[in-house]
Amino acid sequence: MKYLSSEESSKDSKVAHEMVRRQVMRLAKVLVLFLALWWASIAWHSNGIQVQVWGCAWPLAGLPGQCVVAARSTETTTIFLNRAPPRAPPWCGQRSARLDQAFAPGDGAALGDVAQVPPGLARECRALDRAGPALLATAQEQPAQKAPAQAPSKGGLSEGALPGGGAPVASAAPVLDSSAKTRRLCAEWKYACEGQQRGQPGSKVRGADRAGSGKRSNVTVWYHHFHKAGGSTFVKLAQANGAGLAPYNSNGNPLAGPAPGAERVPFWEWAPSAQVGWAQKLRRAHGADMVVTEFGFPGPANLVAPGPFLYVTILREPVSRLVSNFFWRYRRFFSGEPEPRLAPGQAPNFQDFARKHVDFYVHTLAGRGEARGEADKPPLGEADLARAKETLEFGFSLVLICEWLDHSAPLLERHLGWAITDFGAFHLKENSGLKDYGLVKRSYGAEWKAKLAEENILDVRLYAQAQVMAADRLARFGLKPPGSWRRPDEPAILIADTEERKSSGS
């Protein structure tokens, strides 16, 4: 029998006491957390605010896990805590984090696109990383762009010169077809399979990262938010799954500072190297791995190919989106409040609004801005539609359809590894009582849906193509679109099923 010396016995006693102390502290934290949630839920409930909690039992077991707390009112949803579990979609591979092994032929865990990826993808991804950002460009040569000499200094979003500061950035070779697909897969792998979520125990974090994130993949989710197409819902859902936003932001759109009325950071106008360098600074300094654009999108000369960014968007039936956007823009007028966009006694004009937003999707994705009626811009044509289709097909990892969000929710789990996929938990329904369709009918008559569809024919055709893309990506992960949808033989004119029924965009 071995006897312990007094020194060894004292050491073991200290270790035991420390373990007990840590366990007591862990239990105390759990108790404080649940008491705080209980108190807050009672206080908020009396004011019409609902508290939603996912997980939050992980400290009791001392293991990493999910703890998401959101408060929802009739006007907004606020995410107070977004500690999400590590992303682990099935296609990442069961045991190995090595790209070559996860994409090995015959891997039963692989799904969809991943099952078709060649074994050498890891080598290709490393080569693409060394090559730096490329442009998602059409075949013609694009002019060189000049990066801003200094990044915006307000709010700490970025400091000092950006990469390429002031120097011309030459256009990269066009990235289409298989190369774009490879870049997309590399971005998806890095995002879904390499990085841990925010604040996960065991993460090796240095410097400013301690405040915002754990070990993270070198990828930023770029969500383009089309007005009234489910974007606000998606941003909140992303936050619940651990997405970090810029420290100063408006619905995910980065702002130049904290002051009221601070301008949005127009990073989509910058040269590719400037966009990538700025996003890297946001991730490292603030744990921000998601940015949102809602009022601008890069043109062909500075749209970075997938890799540094993982692109996501949602499209809604164009006429439904247009009408919903009109009522939202003038929501104060329809609720009887003063409307700063209108003169006293003036009513909004739907026809003027509609003609300023014709073919909104194609204008944006073709890099032509958002408005059509500007004198210095030629009318849109087939080339712009083709460009918009290429941008969606080759650039975006996820093209979701607003009317299909319930059917698409499992895709977020299987593809991106998100644990929370309930769009309904974050969707704020519009007040249909604050809509006057008489304004629409007075402008376009009883056949207003068909007339608006014809006026926005390029958007209608792009939306039809986006439905095909979305259906194909659902199928790769064993999912299906709504049963009522039928694949068109060719992009047909889809008349909006808007109306006087409640719409679902946000």
Coordinates of C-alpha atoms in Angstrom, one line a residue:
M1 CA 0.0 0.0 0.0
K2 CA 1.3 3.4 -1.0
Y3 CA 1.0 6.2 1.5
L4 CA 0.8 9.8 0.4
S5 CA 3.1 12.4 1.9
S6 CA 1.5 15.3 3.7
E7 CA 2.5 17.5 0.8
E8 CA 0.9 15.3 -1.8
S9 CA -2.2 14.9 0.3
S10 CA -2.5 18.7 0.7
K11 CA -2.1 19.1 -3.1
D12 CA -4.9 16.6 -3.8
S13 CA -7.1 18.3 -1.3
K14 CA -6.6 21.7 -3.0
V15 CA -7.4 20.1 -6.4
A16 CA -10.6 18.6 -5.0
H17 CA -11.6 21.9 -3.4
E18 CA -11.0 23.7 -6.7
M19 CA -13.2 21.3 -8.5
V20 CA -16.0 21.7 -6.0
R21 CA -15.6 25.5 -6.2
R22 CA -15.8 25.5 -10.0
Q23 CA -18.9 23.3 -9.9
V24 CA -20.6 25.5 -7.3
M25 CA -19.8 28.6 -9.4
R26 CA -21.2 26.9 -12.5
L27 CA -24.4 26.0 -10.7
A28 CA -24.6 29.6 -9.4
K29 CA -24.3 31.0 -12.9
V30 CA -27.0 28.7 -14.1
L31 CA -29.3 29.7 -11.3
V32 CA -28.6 33.4 -11.9
L33 CA -29.2 32.9 -15.6
F34 CA -32.6 31.2 -15.2
L35 CA -33.7 33.7 -12.5
A36 CA -32.8 36.5 -14.8
L37 CA -34.7 34.9 -17.7
W38 CA -37.7 34.2 -15.4
W39 CA -37.8 37.8 -14.1
A40 CA -37.3 39.3 -17.6
S41 CA -40.0 37.1 -19.1
I42 CA -42.6 38.2 -16.5
A43 CA -41.7 41.9 -16.9
W44 CA -41.7 41.7 -20.7
H45 CA -44.8 39.6 -20.9
S46 CA -46.8 42.3 -19.1
N47 CA -45.7 44.7 -21.9
G48 CA -46.6 42.4 -24.7
I49 CA -43.1 41.1 -25.3
Q50 CA -42.5 37.4 -25.7
V51 CA -39.2 35.8 -24.6
Q52 CA -37.9 32.8 -26.6
V53 CA -35.1 30.6 -25.3
W54 CA -33.2 27.8 -27.1
G55 CA -31.0 25.5 -25.0
C56 CA -29.2 27.4 -22.2
A57 CA -28.8 24.2 -20.1
W58 CA -25.2 23.7 -21.2
P59 CA -23.4 25.2 -18.1
L60 CA -25.0 22.6 -15.9
A61 CA -23.2 19.9 -17.7
G62 CA -20.1 22.0 -18.2
L63 CA -20.2 21.3 -22.0
P64 CA -20.4 23.5 -25.0
G65 CA -23.9 23.9 -26.3
Q66 CA -26.6 26.2 -27.4
C67 CA -27.9 29.2 -25.5
V68 CA -30.0 31.7 -27.5
V69 CA -32.3 34.3 -25.9
A70 CA -34.6 36.5 -28.0
A71 CA -37.3 39.0 -27.1
R72 CA -40.0 39.6 -29.6
S73 CA -42.5 42.4 -29.7
T74 CA -45.1 43.4 -32.3
E75 CA -42.5 45.6 -34.0
T76 CA -39.1 43.9 -33.7
T77 CA -37.1 41.0 -32.4
T78 CA -34.0 41.5 -30.4
I79 CA -31.3 38.8 -29.9
F80 CA -29.8 39.2 -26.3
L81 CA -27.6 36.1 -26.3
N82 CA -26.5 34.1 -29.3
R83 CA -24.2 31.3 -28.1
A84 CA -24.7 28.8 -30.9
P85 CA -23.3 25.2 -31.0
P86 CA -20.5 24.4 -33.4
R87 CA -21.7 24.0 -36.9
A88 CA -21.5 20.4 -38.1
P89 CA -23.6 19.6 -41.2
P90 CA -23.4 16.0 -42.3
W91 CA -21.4 16.8 -45.4
C92 CA -18.4 18.0 -43.4
G93 CA -17.5 14.4 -42.6
Q94 CA -17.9 12.4 -39.5
R95 CA -14.5 12.3 -37.9
S96 CA -12.0 14.4 -39.8
A97 CA -11.7 18.1 -40.2
R98 CA -9.3 17.6 -43.2
L99 CA -10.8 18.7 -46.4
D100 CA -9.4 15.8 -48.5
Q101 CA -10.8 13.2 -46.2
A102 CA -14.2 14.8 -45.8
F103 CA -14.5 14.9 -49.6
A104 CA -13.1 11.5 -50.2
P105 CA -15.0 9.4 -52.9
G106 CA -17.6 7.1 -51.4
D107 CA -18.0 9.0 -48.2
G108 CA -21.5 8.1 -47.1
A109 CA -21.8 11.3 -45.0
A110 CA -21.4 13.5 -48.0
L111 CA -24.5 15.0 -49.6
G112 CA -25.3 16.8 -52.9
D113 CA -22.6 18.9 -54.5
V114 CA -20.1 17.6 -52.0
A115 CA -20.4 14.0 -53.3
Q116 CA -19.4 15.2 -56.7
V117 CA -16.4 17.2 -55.6
P118 CA -13.0 15.8 -56.7
P119 CA -10.6 14.6 -54.0
G120 CA -8.1 17.4 -54.9
L121 CA -10.5 20.1 -53.7
A122 CA -8.3 20.9 -50.7
R123 CA -5.3 21.6 -52.9
E124 CA -7.5 23.8 -55.2
C125 CA -8.8 25.7 -52.2
R126 CA -5.3 26.4 -51.0
A127 CA -4.2 27.6 -54.4
L128 CA -7.2 29.9 -54.6
D129 CA -6.4 31.3 -51.2
R130 CA -2.8 32.0 -52.4
A131 CA -4.1 33.7 -55.6
G132 CA -6.2 36.2 -53.6
P133 CA -9.6 37.5 -54.4
A134 CA -10.8 37.2 -58.0
L135 CA -13.8 38.9 -59.7
L136 CA -17.0 37.3 -60.6
A137 CA -16.9 38.9 -64.0
T138 CA -18.3 38.3 -67.5
A139 CA -16.0 37.4 -70.3
Q140 CA -15.1 41.0 -71.3
E141 CA -12.1 42.6 -69.6
Q142 CA -13.1 44.9 -66.7
P143 CA -11.4 48.3 -66.0
A144 CA -9.1 48.6 -63.1
Q145 CA -10.5 49.9 -59.8
K146 CA -8.9 52.2 -57.3
A147 CA -9.2 51.3 -53.6
P148 CA -9.9 54.1 -51.2
A149 CA -6.7 55.5 -49.7
Q150 CA -8.2 55.4 -46.2
A151 CA -10.9 53.3 -44.6
P152 CA -13.7 55.0 -42.7
S153 CA -12.3 55.8 -39.3
K154 CA -15.5 56.2 -37.4
G155 CA -16.8 53.6 -35.0
G156 CA -13.7 51.5 -35.2
L157 CA -15.0 49.5 -38.1
S158 CA -11.6 49.8 -39.8
E159 CA -8.5 51.8 -39.1
G160 CA -5.7 53.0 -41.3
A161 CA -5.1 52.1 -44.9
L162 CA -6.8 49.2 -46.5
P163 CA -5.0 46.6 -48.5
G164 CA -4.1 48.2 -51.8
G165 CA -4.7 51.6 -50.3
G166 CA -4.7 54.1 -53.1
A167 CA -3.1 51.7 -55.6
P168 CA -4.9 50.6 -58.7
V169 CA -6.3 47.1 -58.3
A170 CA -6.1 45.2 -61.6
S171 CA -9.1 43.2 -62.7
A172 CA -8.8 39.5 -62.1
A173 CA -9.7 36.9 -64.7
P174 CA -13.4 36.1 -65.0
V175 CA -14.6 33.3 -62.6
L176 CA -17.4 31.3 -64.1
D177 CA -18.5 27.7 -64.5
S178 CA -16.4 25.1 -62.6
S179 CA -14.0 27.6 -61.1
A180 CA -16.9 29.5 -59.5
K181 CA -18.4 26.3 -58.2
T182 CA -15.1 25.3 -56.7
R183 CA -14.8 28.8 -55.0
R184 CA -18.3 28.5 -53.7
L185 CA -17.6 25.0 -52.2
C186 CA -14.4 26.3 -50.6
A187 CA -16.3 29.1 -48.9
E188 CA -19.1 26.8 -47.8
W189 CA -16.6 24.3 -46.3
K190 CA -14.7 27.0 -44.4
Y191 CA -17.8 28.5 -43.0
A192 CA -19.7 25.4 -42.1
C193 CA -16.9 23.0 -41.2
E194 CA -13.8 24.8 -40.0
G195 CA -14.8 27.5 -37.5
Q196 CA -16.3 27.3 -34.0
Q197 CA -19.2 29.5 -33.0
R198 CA -19.1 32.6 -30.9
G199 CA -17.5 32.2 -27.5
Q200 CA -17.3 28.4 -27.6
P201 CA -15.2 26.9 -24.7
G202 CA -11.8 25.7 -25.8
S203 CA -11.5 28.3 -28.6
K204 CA -8.0 29.9 -28.9
V205 CA -8.8 33.6 -29.0
R206 CA -6.3 36.4 -28.9
G207 CA -6.6 40.2 -28.4
A208 CA -9.8 41.9 -29.4
D209 CA -11.3 38.5 -30.5
R210 CA -11.9 37.7 -26.9
A211 CA -14.8 40.2 -26.8
G212 CA -16.6 38.8 -29.8
S213 CA -15.7 35.4 -31.1
G214 CA -13.9 32.1 -30.8
K215 CA -11.9 30.4 -33.5
R216 CA -13.5 31.4 -36.7
S217 CA -13.3 30.5 -40.3
N218 CA -11.8 33.1 -42.7
V219 CA -15.2 33.6 -44.4
T220 CA -17.7 36.4 -44.1
V221 CA -21.4 35.7 -45.0
W222 CA -22.6 38.5 -47.4
Y223 CA -26.3 38.6 -47.2
H224 CA -28.0 40.9 -49.8
H225 CA -31.3 42.1 -48.5
F226 CA -33.9 42.9 -51.1
H227 CA -36.5 45.2 -49.5
K228 CA -39.6 43.3 -48.3
A229 CA -38.4 39.8 -49.2
G230 CA -37.8 38.2 -45.8
G231 CA -34.5 39.9 -45.2
S232 CA -35.1 41.2 -41.6
T233 CA -36.3 37.7 -40.6
F234 CA -33.1 36.2 -42.1
V235 CA -30.8 38.6 -40.3
K236 CA -32.4 37.8 -36.9
L237 CA -32.2 34.0 -37.7
A238 CA -28.6 34.3 -38.6
Q239 CA -27.9 36.2 -35.3
A240 CA -29.6 33.4 -33.4
N241 CA -27.2 31.0 -35.1
G242 CA -24.2 32.9 -33.9
A243 CA -23.7 35.4 -36.6
G244 CA -21.7 38.4 -35.5
L245 CA -22.6 41.8 -37.0
A246 CA -20.6 45.0 -37.3
P247 CA -20.6 46.9 -33.9
Y248 CA -22.6 49.7 -35.4
N249 CA -25.2 48.5 -37.9
S250 CA -28.8 49.0 -39.1
N251 CA -30.5 45.7 -39.6
G252 CA -27.0 44.2 -40.4
N253 CA -25.9 47.1 -42.7
P254 CA -22.6 48.3 -41.3
L255 CA -22.6 52.0 -40.2
A256 CA -19.7 54.4 -40.0
G257 CA -20.3 55.2 -36.4
P258 CA -22.7 55.2 -33.4
A259 CA -24.2 58.6 -33.9
P260 CA -27.9 58.8 -34.9
G261 CA -28.1 59.1 -38.7
A262 CA -24.6 57.7 -39.2
E263 CA -24.1 56.8 -42.9
R264 CA -23.9 53.2 -44.1
V265 CA -20.4 52.0 -45.1
P266 CA -20.5 51.7 -48.9
F267 CA -18.0 48.8 -49.0
W268 CA -19.7 47.4 -52.1
E269 CA -18.2 50.3 -54.1
W270 CA -14.6 49.6 -53.1
A271 CA -12.0 47.6 -55.0
P272 CA -12.0 43.8 -54.3
S273 CA -8.9 43.8 -52.1
A274 CA -10.3 46.7 -50.1
Q275 CA -13.6 44.8 -49.5
V276 CA -11.7 41.6 -48.4
G277 CA -9.3 43.5 -46.1
W278 CA -12.1 45.4 -44.5
A279 CA -14.1 42.2 -43.8
Q280 CA -11.1 40.6 -42.3
K281 CA -10.6 43.5 -39.9
L282 CA -14.2 43.3 -38.9
R283 CA -13.9 39.6 -38.1
R284 CA -10.7 40.0 -36.1
A285 CA -11.5 43.1 -34.2
H286 CA -15.2 42.6 -33.6
G287 CA -16.1 39.0 -34.4
A288 CA -18.3 40.2 -37.2
D289 CA -18.6 37.3 -39.7
M290 CA -21.7 38.6 -41.5
V291 CA -22.4 41.8 -43.4
V292 CA -25.6 42.9 -45.1
T293 CA -26.1 45.1 -48.1
E294 CA -29.6 46.6 -48.7
F295 CA -28.9 49.8 -50.5
G296 CA -26.2 48.8 -53.0
F297 CA -24.4 45.9 -54.6
P298 CA -21.1 45.6 -56.4
G299 CA -20.9 46.1 -60.1
P300 CA -19.2 43.7 -62.5
A301 CA -15.8 45.5 -62.0
N302 CA -15.7 44.9 -58.3
L303 CA -17.8 41.9 -57.4
V304 CA -15.5 39.6 -55.5
A305 CA -15.9 35.9 -56.4
P306 CA -16.9 33.4 -53.7
G307 CA -14.2 32.5 -51.2
P308 CA -13.6 35.5 -48.9
F309 CA -17.4 35.9 -49.0
L310 CA -20.3 33.4 -48.9
Y311 CA -23.2 35.0 -50.7
V312 CA -26.8 34.5 -49.7
T313 CA -30.1 36.2 -50.8
I314 CA -33.8 35.8 -50.8
L315 CA -36.1 36.6 -53.7
R316 CA -39.8 37.2 -53.5
E317 CA -42.4 37.3 -56.3
P318 CA -41.6 40.7 -57.9
V319 CA -45.1 42.3 -57.9
S320 CA -45.8 41.2 -54.3
R321 CA -42.4 42.6 -53.2
L322 CA -43.0 45.9 -55.1
V323 CA -46.5 46.5 -53.6
S324 CA -45.3 45.5 -50.1
N325 CA -42.4 47.9 -50.4
F326 CA -44.7 50.7 -51.3
F327 CA -47.0 50.2 -48.3
W328 CA -44.0 49.8 -46.0
R329 CA -42.3 53.0 -47.2
Y330 CA -45.4 55.0 -46.5
R331 CA -46.5 53.0 -43.4
R332 CA -46.8 56.2 -41.3
F333 CA -49.2 57.7 -43.7
F334 CA -51.4 54.6 -43.7
S335 CA -51.4 54.5 -39.9
G336 CA -52.5 58.1 -39.7
E337 CA -49.1 59.5 -38.5
P338 CA -47.1 62.4 -40.1
E339 CA -45.1 61.1 -43.1
P340 CA -41.8 63.0 -43.5
R341 CA -41.5 61.8 -47.2
L342 CA -44.8 63.6 -48.1
A343 CA -45.9 67.2 -48.0
P344 CA -48.7 68.0 -45.6
G345 CA -52.0 66.8 -47.1
Q346 CA -50.2 64.9 -49.9
A347 CA -51.0 61.2 -50.6
P348 CA -48.5 58.7 -51.9
N349 CA -48.5 58.0 -55.6
F350 CA -48.1 54.4 -56.4
Q351 CA -47.5 54.8 -60.1
D352 CA -44.6 57.1 -59.5
F353 CA -43.2 54.7 -56.9
A354 CA -43.5 51.7 -59.1
R355 CA -41.8 53.3 -62.1
K356 CA -38.8 54.2 -60.0
H357 CA -38.4 50.6 -59.0
V358 CA -39.0 48.7 -62.2
D359 CA -36.9 45.5 -62.6
F360 CA -35.4 46.1 -59.1
Y361 CA -33.7 42.6 -59.0
V362 CA -32.1 42.8 -62.4
H363 CA -30.9 46.4 -61.8
T364 CA -29.2 45.4 -58.6
L365 CA -27.7 42.1 -59.6
A366 CA -26.5 43.3 -63.0
G367 CA -24.6 46.1 -61.2
R368 CA -26.7 48.9 -62.5
G369 CA -28.0 50.4 -59.3
E370 CA -31.6 50.2 -58.0
A371 CA -33.6 52.8 -60.0
R372 CA -34.5 52.7 -63.7
G373 CA -35.8 56.1 -64.5
E374 CA -32.4 58.0 -64.3
A375 CA -31.5 59.9 -67.5
D376 CA -27.9 58.9 -67.5
K377 CA -28.7 55.1 -67.5
P378 CA -29.8 53.3 -70.6
P379 CA -32.8 50.9 -70.4
L380 CA -32.2 47.4 -69.2
G381 CA -32.0 44.6 -71.8
E382 CA -31.3 41.0 -72.3
A383 CA -27.6 41.4 -71.5
D384 CA -28.5 42.8 -68.1
L385 CA -30.8 39.9 -67.4
A386 CA -28.1 37.4 -68.4
R387 CA -25.6 39.2 -66.1
A388 CA -28.1 39.0 -63.2
K389 CA -28.6 35.3 -63.8
E390 CA -24.9 34.7 -63.9
T391 CA -24.4 36.5 -60.6
L392 CA -27.1 34.4 -58.9
E393 CA -25.9 31.1 -60.4
F394 CA -22.2 31.4 -60.0
G395 CA -21.9 33.8 -57.0
F396 CA -24.5 32.8 -54.5
S397 CA -24.3 29.7 -52.3
L398 CA -27.9 30.1 -51.2
V399 CA -30.7 31.5 -53.4
L400 CA -33.8 31.2 -51.2
I401 CA -37.4 31.9 -52.3
C402 CA -39.5 33.9 -49.8
E403 CA -42.6 32.0 -50.5
W404 CA -40.7 28.7 -49.9
L405 CA -39.0 29.6 -46.6
D406 CA -40.8 26.8 -44.6
H407 CA -39.6 24.2 -47.1
S408 CA -36.1 25.8 -47.2
A409 CA -35.5 25.8 -43.5
P410 CA -33.9 22.3 -43.3
L411 CA -31.5 23.4 -46.0
L412 CA -29.9 25.9 -43.5
E413 CA -29.2 23.0 -41.2
R414 CA -28.0 20.5 -43.8
H415 CA -26.0 23.0 -45.8
L416 CA -24.7 25.6 -43.4
G417 CA -25.0 23.7 -40.1
W418 CA -27.4 26.1 -38.4
A419 CA -29.2 24.7 -35.4
I420 CA -32.2 27.1 -35.4
T421 CA -34.1 27.2 -38.7
D422 CA -37.6 28.3 -37.7
F423 CA -38.2 31.4 -39.8
G424 CA -41.6 31.9 -38.1
A425 CA -40.0 32.5 -34.7
F426 CA -38.4 35.7 -36.1
H427 CA -41.0 36.8 -38.7
L428 CA -43.0 40.0 -37.9
K429 CA -46.2 39.9 -39.9
E430 CA -47.4 43.0 -41.6
N431 CA -50.5 44.8 -40.5
S432 CA -52.8 44.3 -43.6
G433 CA -55.1 46.9 -42.2
L434 CA -52.6 49.6 -43.0
K435 CA -52.8 49.0 -46.8
D436 CA -55.0 50.8 -49.3
Y437 CA -55.1 48.8 -52.5
G438 CA -57.4 51.5 -53.9
L439 CA -54.2 53.5 -54.6
V440 CA -52.8 50.6 -56.6
K441 CA -56.0 50.1 -58.6
R442 CA -56.4 53.8 -59.4
S443 CA -53.0 53.7 -60.9
Y444 CA -53.1 50.5 -62.8
G445 CA -56.8 49.4 -63.0
A446 CA -58.4 46.1 -62.1
E447 CA -55.7 44.2 -63.9
W448 CA -53.0 45.7 -61.9
K449 CA -51.2 42.5 -61.2
A450 CA -50.8 41.6 -64.9
K451 CA -49.8 45.1 -65.8
L452 CA -47.1 45.3 -63.1
A453 CA -45.8 41.9 -64.1
E454 CA -45.5 43.0 -67.7
E455 CA -43.8 46.3 -66.6
N456 CA -41.3 44.2 -64.6
I457 CA -40.9 41.4 -67.1
L458 CA -37.1 41.1 -66.6
D459 CA -37.6 40.6 -62.8
V460 CA -40.4 38.1 -63.4
R461 CA -38.1 36.1 -65.7
L462 CA -35.2 36.3 -63.2
Y463 CA -37.5 35.2 -60.4
A464 CA -38.6 32.2 -62.4
Q465 CA -35.0 31.2 -63.0
A466 CA -34.2 31.8 -59.3
Q467 CA -37.0 29.3 -58.4
V468 CA -35.3 26.7 -60.6
M469 CA -31.9 27.4 -58.9
A470 CA -33.5 27.1 -55.5
A471 CA -35.3 23.9 -56.4
D472 CA -32.0 22.3 -57.7
R473 CA -30.2 23.3 -54.5
L474 CA -32.9 21.8 -52.3
A475 CA -32.8 18.6 -54.3
R476 CA -29.0 18.2 -53.7
F477 CA -29.8 17.9 -50.0
G478 CA -32.8 15.6 -50.4
L479 CA -35.4 18.4 -50.1
K480 CA -38.3 19.5 -52.2
P481 CA -40.0 22.8 -53.1
P482 CA -43.7 23.2 -52.4
G483 CA -45.8 20.6 -54.1
S484 CA -47.7 23.2 -56.1
W485 CA -44.5 24.3 -57.9
R486 CA -43.8 22.9 -61.4
R487 CA -40.5 23.3 -63.2
P488 CA -41.2 25.6 -66.2
D489 CA -40.1 24.4 -69.6
E490 CA -38.8 27.9 -70.2
P491 CA -38.9 31.1 -68.1
A492 CA -42.5 32.1 -68.3
I493 CA -44.4 35.1 -67.1
L494 CA -45.6 34.4 -63.6
I495 CA -48.5 36.6 -62.7
A496 CA -48.3 37.7 -59.0
D497 CA -50.6 35.9 -56.6
T498 CA -50.2 39.0 -54.4
E499 CA -52.9 40.2 -52.9
E500 CA -55.7 41.1 -50.9
R501 CA -54.5 38.0 -49.0
K502 CA -51.8 38.6 -46.4
S503 CA -48.3 38.7 -47.8
S504 CA -45.3 37.2 -46.0
G505 CA -42.3 39.5 -46.7
S506 CA -40.5 41.5 -44.0

